[in-house]
């Protein structure tokens, strides 16, 4: 089965660091872009950024540039989203999703999604 | 960033109804428009890509149309499993942006 499996829920305190993961299986991880999407409680979807694991080409939304770091490790077919200093406003569900392309209309899509990782930041 | 505006924000409908959701982009995105469905407590799933192409495995009661700045998602005959939130998304330029969502509720 083609799937993305994300790491489990996290509860952290403000100021702590965190790295969550998204592991791909059933497809060539290096042939796809892996994106991250935030969904704050009761709110809509926000595109955070995307990485091409083959060469680590990474693009960020201006809203998230400098706030998070996206990375990937091809050897374990896993993408990561990390924070160096969490805030309460980072409390949200985070989804990873796969895209075949960034330049072709029929392939600029999130066709496979992870199950989501809930991050709760509270003192 | 390109702004995506959906209407309505919510609607009430009955099983068997025809439902139409619209999405407007703040500038032309040609056909770089996708639709996703999100059921409660679940990750989104892709319904329509490139404005009008049906994703594999998605029922044919879902259809999409439009180009440039104005797009439509239509559900021809609403089924119980279709009560969910629907999002449009432009993938014309980074950052890809989503509409605010349209919640389809039981009437």
Short mmCIF file of C-alpha atoms in Angstrom, two decimals:
data_model
loop_
_atom_site.label_atom_id
_atom_site.label_comp_id
_atom_site.label_asym_id
_atom_site.label_seq_id
_atom_site.Cartn_x
_atom_site.Cartn_y
_atom_site.Cartn_z
CA UNK A 1 0.00 0.00 0.00
CA UNK A 2 1.10 3.53 -0.75
CA UNK A 3 1.02 5.43 2.51
CA UNK A 4 2.48 8.13 4.70
CA UNK A 5 2.65 7.30 8.39
CA UNK A 6 3.23 10.11 10.84
CA UNK A 7 4.66 10.05 14.34
CA UNK A 8 2.38 10.14 17.35
CA UNK A 9 0.77 12.98 19.25
CA UNK A 10 3.02 15.29 21.25
CA UNK A 11 2.44 17.42 24.35
CA UNK A 12 5.11 20.05 24.92
CA UNK A 13 5.75 23.17 26.96
CA UNK A 14 6.37 26.61 25.45
CA UNK A 15 10.01 27.06 24.54
CA UNK A 16 10.69 23.36 24.01
CA UNK A 17 11.91 21.92 20.73
CA UNK A 18 10.15 19.27 18.67
CA UNK A 19 10.68 17.19 15.54
CA UNK A 20 7.81 15.19 14.04
CA UNK A 21 8.12 12.68 11.25
CA UNK A 22 6.37 11.36 8.16
CA UNK A 23 7.48 8.00 6.75
CA UNK A 24 6.61 6.97 3.22
CA UNK A 25 6.15 3.42 2.02
CA UNK A 26 4.94 1.69 -1.12
CA UNK A 27 6.43 4.28 -3.48
CA UNK A 28 9.77 5.81 -4.49
CA UNK A 29 10.11 8.49 -1.81
CA UNK A 30 12.78 10.35 -3.82
CA UNK A 31 10.43 10.89 -6.79
CA UNK A 32 7.85 12.94 -4.90
CA UNK A 33 7.61 16.21 -3.04
CA UNK A 34 6.49 15.95 0.60
CA UNK A 35 4.52 18.89 1.96
CA UNK A 36 3.30 19.90 5.40
CA UNK A 37 -0.11 21.38 6.19
CA UNK A 38 -1.26 22.91 9.47
CA UNK A 39 -4.80 22.75 10.82
CA UNK A 40 -5.40 24.69 14.00
CA UNK A 41 -8.28 23.51 16.20
CA UNK A 42 -11.58 24.06 14.43
CA UNK A 43 -9.90 25.91 11.56
CA UNK A 44 -8.98 25.37 7.93
CA UNK A 45 -5.91 24.07 6.12
CA UNK A 46 -2.70 26.08 5.81
CA UNK A 47 0.14 25.14 3.45
CA UNK A 48 3.44 25.39 5.34
CA UNK A 49 6.12 24.20 2.94
CA UNK A 50 7.38 21.34 0.83
CA UNK A 51 10.58 19.38 0.26
CA UNK A 52 11.98 17.24 -2.56
CA UNK A 53 13.88 14.54 -0.67
CA UNK A 54 16.12 13.64 -3.62
CA UNK A 55 18.02 16.94 -3.44
CA UNK A 56 16.48 18.56 -0.33
CA UNK A 57 15.07 21.45 -2.40
CA UNK A 58 12.74 23.10 0.11
CA UNK A 59 10.13 25.82 -0.34
CA UNK A 60 8.38 27.59 2.52
CA UNK A 61 5.27 29.68 2.82
CA UNK A 62 6.31 33.19 3.90
CA UNK A 63 3.98 32.71 6.87
CA UNK A 64 6.10 29.82 8.15
CA UNK A 65 9.59 30.74 6.88
CA UNK A 66 11.90 30.98 9.87
CA UNK A 67 9.31 29.48 12.20
CA UNK A 68 9.82 25.81 11.27
CA UNK A 69 12.39 23.67 9.48
CA UNK A 70 11.50 21.00 6.94
CA UNK A 71 14.01 18.25 6.23
CA UNK A 72 14.17 14.70 4.92
CA UNK A 73 16.27 11.55 5.20
CA UNK A 74 16.15 9.46 2.03
CA UNK A 75 17.78 6.47 3.68
CA UNK A 76 14.67 5.96 5.80
CA UNK A 77 12.10 7.52 3.41
CA UNK A 78 11.13 10.04 6.07
CA UNK A 79 10.38 13.74 6.10
CA UNK A 80 10.51 15.90 9.20
CA UNK A 81 8.99 19.09 10.54
CA UNK A 82 10.75 20.72 13.44
CA UNK A 83 10.51 23.65 15.81
CA UNK A 84 13.37 25.06 17.90
CA UNK A 85 11.13 26.91 20.35
CA UNK A 86 7.44 26.06 20.49
CA UNK A 87 4.67 28.55 21.26
CA UNK A 88 1.14 27.95 22.43
CA UNK A 89 0.00 29.14 19.00
CA UNK A 90 1.73 26.11 17.43
CA UNK A 91 -0.99 23.90 18.91
CA UNK A 92 -2.51 22.21 15.88
CA UNK A 93 -2.84 19.08 13.82
CA UNK A 94 -0.03 18.74 11.30
CA UNK A 95 -0.42 16.70 8.14
CA UNK A 96 2.19 15.59 5.66
CA UNK A 97 1.13 14.91 2.09
CA UNK A 98 2.71 13.72 -1.13
CA UNK A 99 2.87 15.67 -4.40
CA UNK A 100 4.17 14.31 -7.71
CA UNK A 101 5.15 17.75 -9.00
CA UNK A 102 5.35 21.48 -8.45
CA UNK A 103 5.04 22.51 -12.10
CA UNK A 104 2.33 20.50 -13.86
CA UNK A 105 -1.35 21.26 -13.20
CA UNK A 106 -2.39 17.62 -13.33
CA UNK A 107 0.38 16.67 -10.89
CA UNK A 108 0.51 19.66 -8.51
CA UNK A 109 -1.68 17.82 -6.04
CA UNK A 110 -1.61 16.27 -2.59
CA UNK A 111 -2.69 12.77 -3.58
CA UNK A 112 -1.67 10.87 -0.45
CA UNK A 113 -1.94 12.26 3.09
CA UNK A 114 -0.58 11.10 6.41
CA UNK A 115 -2.96 10.53 9.30
CA UNK A 116 -1.86 13.68 11.08
CA UNK A 117 0.17 14.47 14.19
CA UNK A 118 -1.49 16.48 16.95
CA UNK A 119 0.89 18.87 18.66
CA UNK A 120 -0.27 20.48 21.91
CA UNK A 121 1.81 23.24 23.46
CA UNK A 122 0.75 24.22 26.95
CA UNK A 123 2.39 25.29 30.17
CA UNK B 1 -0.07 35.00 -1.80
CA UNK B 2 -3.07 34.08 -3.93
CA UNK B 3 -6.27 34.30 -1.89
CA UNK B 4 -8.92 31.62 -2.33
CA UNK B 5 -12.47 32.44 -1.33
CA UNK B 6 -15.16 29.77 -1.09
CA UNK B 7 -18.89 30.24 -0.90
CA UNK B 8 -20.93 29.45 0.95
CA UNK B 9 -19.03 28.83 4.20
CA UNK B 10 -21.67 26.28 5.13
CA UNK B 11 -24.82 24.80 3.69
CA UNK B 12 -27.56 22.46 4.79
CA UNK B 13 -28.74 19.79 2.39
CA UNK B 14 -30.56 16.49 2.27
CA UNK B 15 -29.55 13.13 0.86
CA UNK B 16 -30.20 13.20 -2.87
CA UNK B 17 -29.80 16.96 -3.23
CA UNK B 18 -27.57 18.57 -5.84
CA UNK B 19 -24.92 20.67 -4.10
CA UNK B 20 -22.72 23.35 -5.64
CA UNK B 21 -19.74 25.02 -3.99
CA UNK B 22 -17.86 27.87 -5.60
CA UNK B 23 -14.25 28.97 -5.24
CA UNK B 24 -12.77 32.23 -6.46
CA UNK B 25 -9.07 33.02 -6.81
CA UNK B 26 -7.65 36.52 -6.33
CA UNK B 27 -5.81 36.20 -9.67
CA UNK B 28 -5.83 33.79 -12.58
CA UNK B 29 -4.62 30.31 -11.72
CA UNK B 30 -5.53 28.80 -15.11
CA UNK B 31 -6.60 25.25 -14.15
CA UNK B 32 -4.31 24.74 -11.15
CA UNK B 33 -7.25 24.13 -8.85
CA UNK B 34 -7.86 21.10 -6.64
CA UNK B 35 -10.72 20.07 -4.36
CA UNK B 36 -10.37 18.08 -1.14
CA UNK B 37 -12.87 16.51 1.22
CA UNK B 38 -12.29 16.29 4.95
CA UNK B 39 -14.53 14.13 7.07
CA UNK B 40 -14.59 14.76 10.85
CA UNK B 41 -11.44 13.56 12.58
CA UNK B 42 -9.85 12.46 9.31
CA UNK B 43 -7.13 13.70 6.99
CA UNK B 44 -8.24 15.43 3.80
CA UNK B 45 -8.57 13.39 0.62
CA UNK B 46 -8.22 14.54 -2.98
CA UNK B 47 -11.46 14.64 -5.00
CA UNK B 48 -10.79 16.73 -8.10
CA UNK B 49 -7.51 17.95 -9.60
CA UNK B 50 -6.68 20.36 -12.41
CA UNK B 51 -10.14 21.89 -11.98
CA UNK B 52 -12.13 19.08 -13.59
CA UNK B 53 -10.28 15.75 -13.40
CA UNK B 54 -11.73 13.15 -11.08
CA UNK B 55 -9.19 11.49 -8.79
CA UNK B 56 -9.05 7.72 -9.12
CA UNK B 57 -11.55 5.99 -6.83
CA UNK B 58 -13.73 9.06 -6.30
CA UNK B 59 -17.44 8.56 -7.14
CA UNK B 60 -18.65 10.09 -10.38
CA UNK B 61 -21.30 12.16 -8.55
CA UNK B 62 -18.44 14.59 -7.84
CA UNK B 63 -17.47 16.95 -10.65
CA UNK B 64 -15.48 20.13 -11.03
CA UNK B 65 -15.47 22.96 -13.53
CA UNK B 66 -14.04 26.40 -14.13
CA UNK B 67 -10.87 28.16 -15.16
CA UNK B 68 -8.87 31.31 -14.49
CA UNK B 69 -10.46 32.69 -11.29
CA UNK B 70 -13.84 30.98 -10.91
CA UNK B 71 -14.39 27.34 -10.10
CA UNK B 72 -17.20 25.05 -9.00
CA UNK B 73 -17.48 21.73 -7.23
CA UNK B 74 -20.76 19.91 -7.77
CA UNK B 75 -22.13 16.87 -6.01
CA UNK B 76 -24.93 15.61 -8.22
CA UNK B 77 -26.79 13.55 -5.62
CA UNK B 78 -25.63 13.97 -2.04
CA UNK B 79 -24.96 10.75 -0.15
CA UNK B 80 -24.72 10.26 3.64
CA UNK B 81 -20.94 9.92 3.48
CA UNK B 82 -20.65 13.29 1.70
CA UNK B 83 -21.45 15.35 4.79
CA UNK B 84 -18.02 16.85 5.34
CA UNK B 85 -15.93 19.96 4.80
CA UNK B 86 -14.72 20.76 1.29
CA UNK B 87 -11.64 22.82 0.49
CA UNK B 88 -10.40 24.25 -2.76
CA UNK B 89 -6.67 24.74 -3.22
CA UNK B 90 -4.61 26.56 -5.81
CA UNK B 91 -1.33 24.97 -6.85
CA UNK B 92 -0.39 27.58 -9.46
CA UNK B 93 2.22 29.27 -7.35
CA UNK B 94 3.95 28.77 -4.03
CA UNK B 95 2.68 29.06 -1.40
CA UNK B 96 -0.19 26.81 -2.41
CA UNK B 97 -3.23 28.20 -0.64
CA UNK B 98 -6.55 26.76 0.46
CA UNK B 99 -9.99 28.25 0.62
CA UNK B 100 -11.51 28.61 4.07
CA UNK B 101 -13.68 25.53 3.60
CA UNK B 102 -17.36 24.80 3.04
CA UNK B 103 -19.14 22.65 5.58
CA UNK B 104 -21.93 20.51 4.14
CA UNK B 105 -24.37 19.66 6.92
CA UNK B 106 -27.51 17.59 7.24
CA UNK B 107 -30.69 19.57 6.71
#
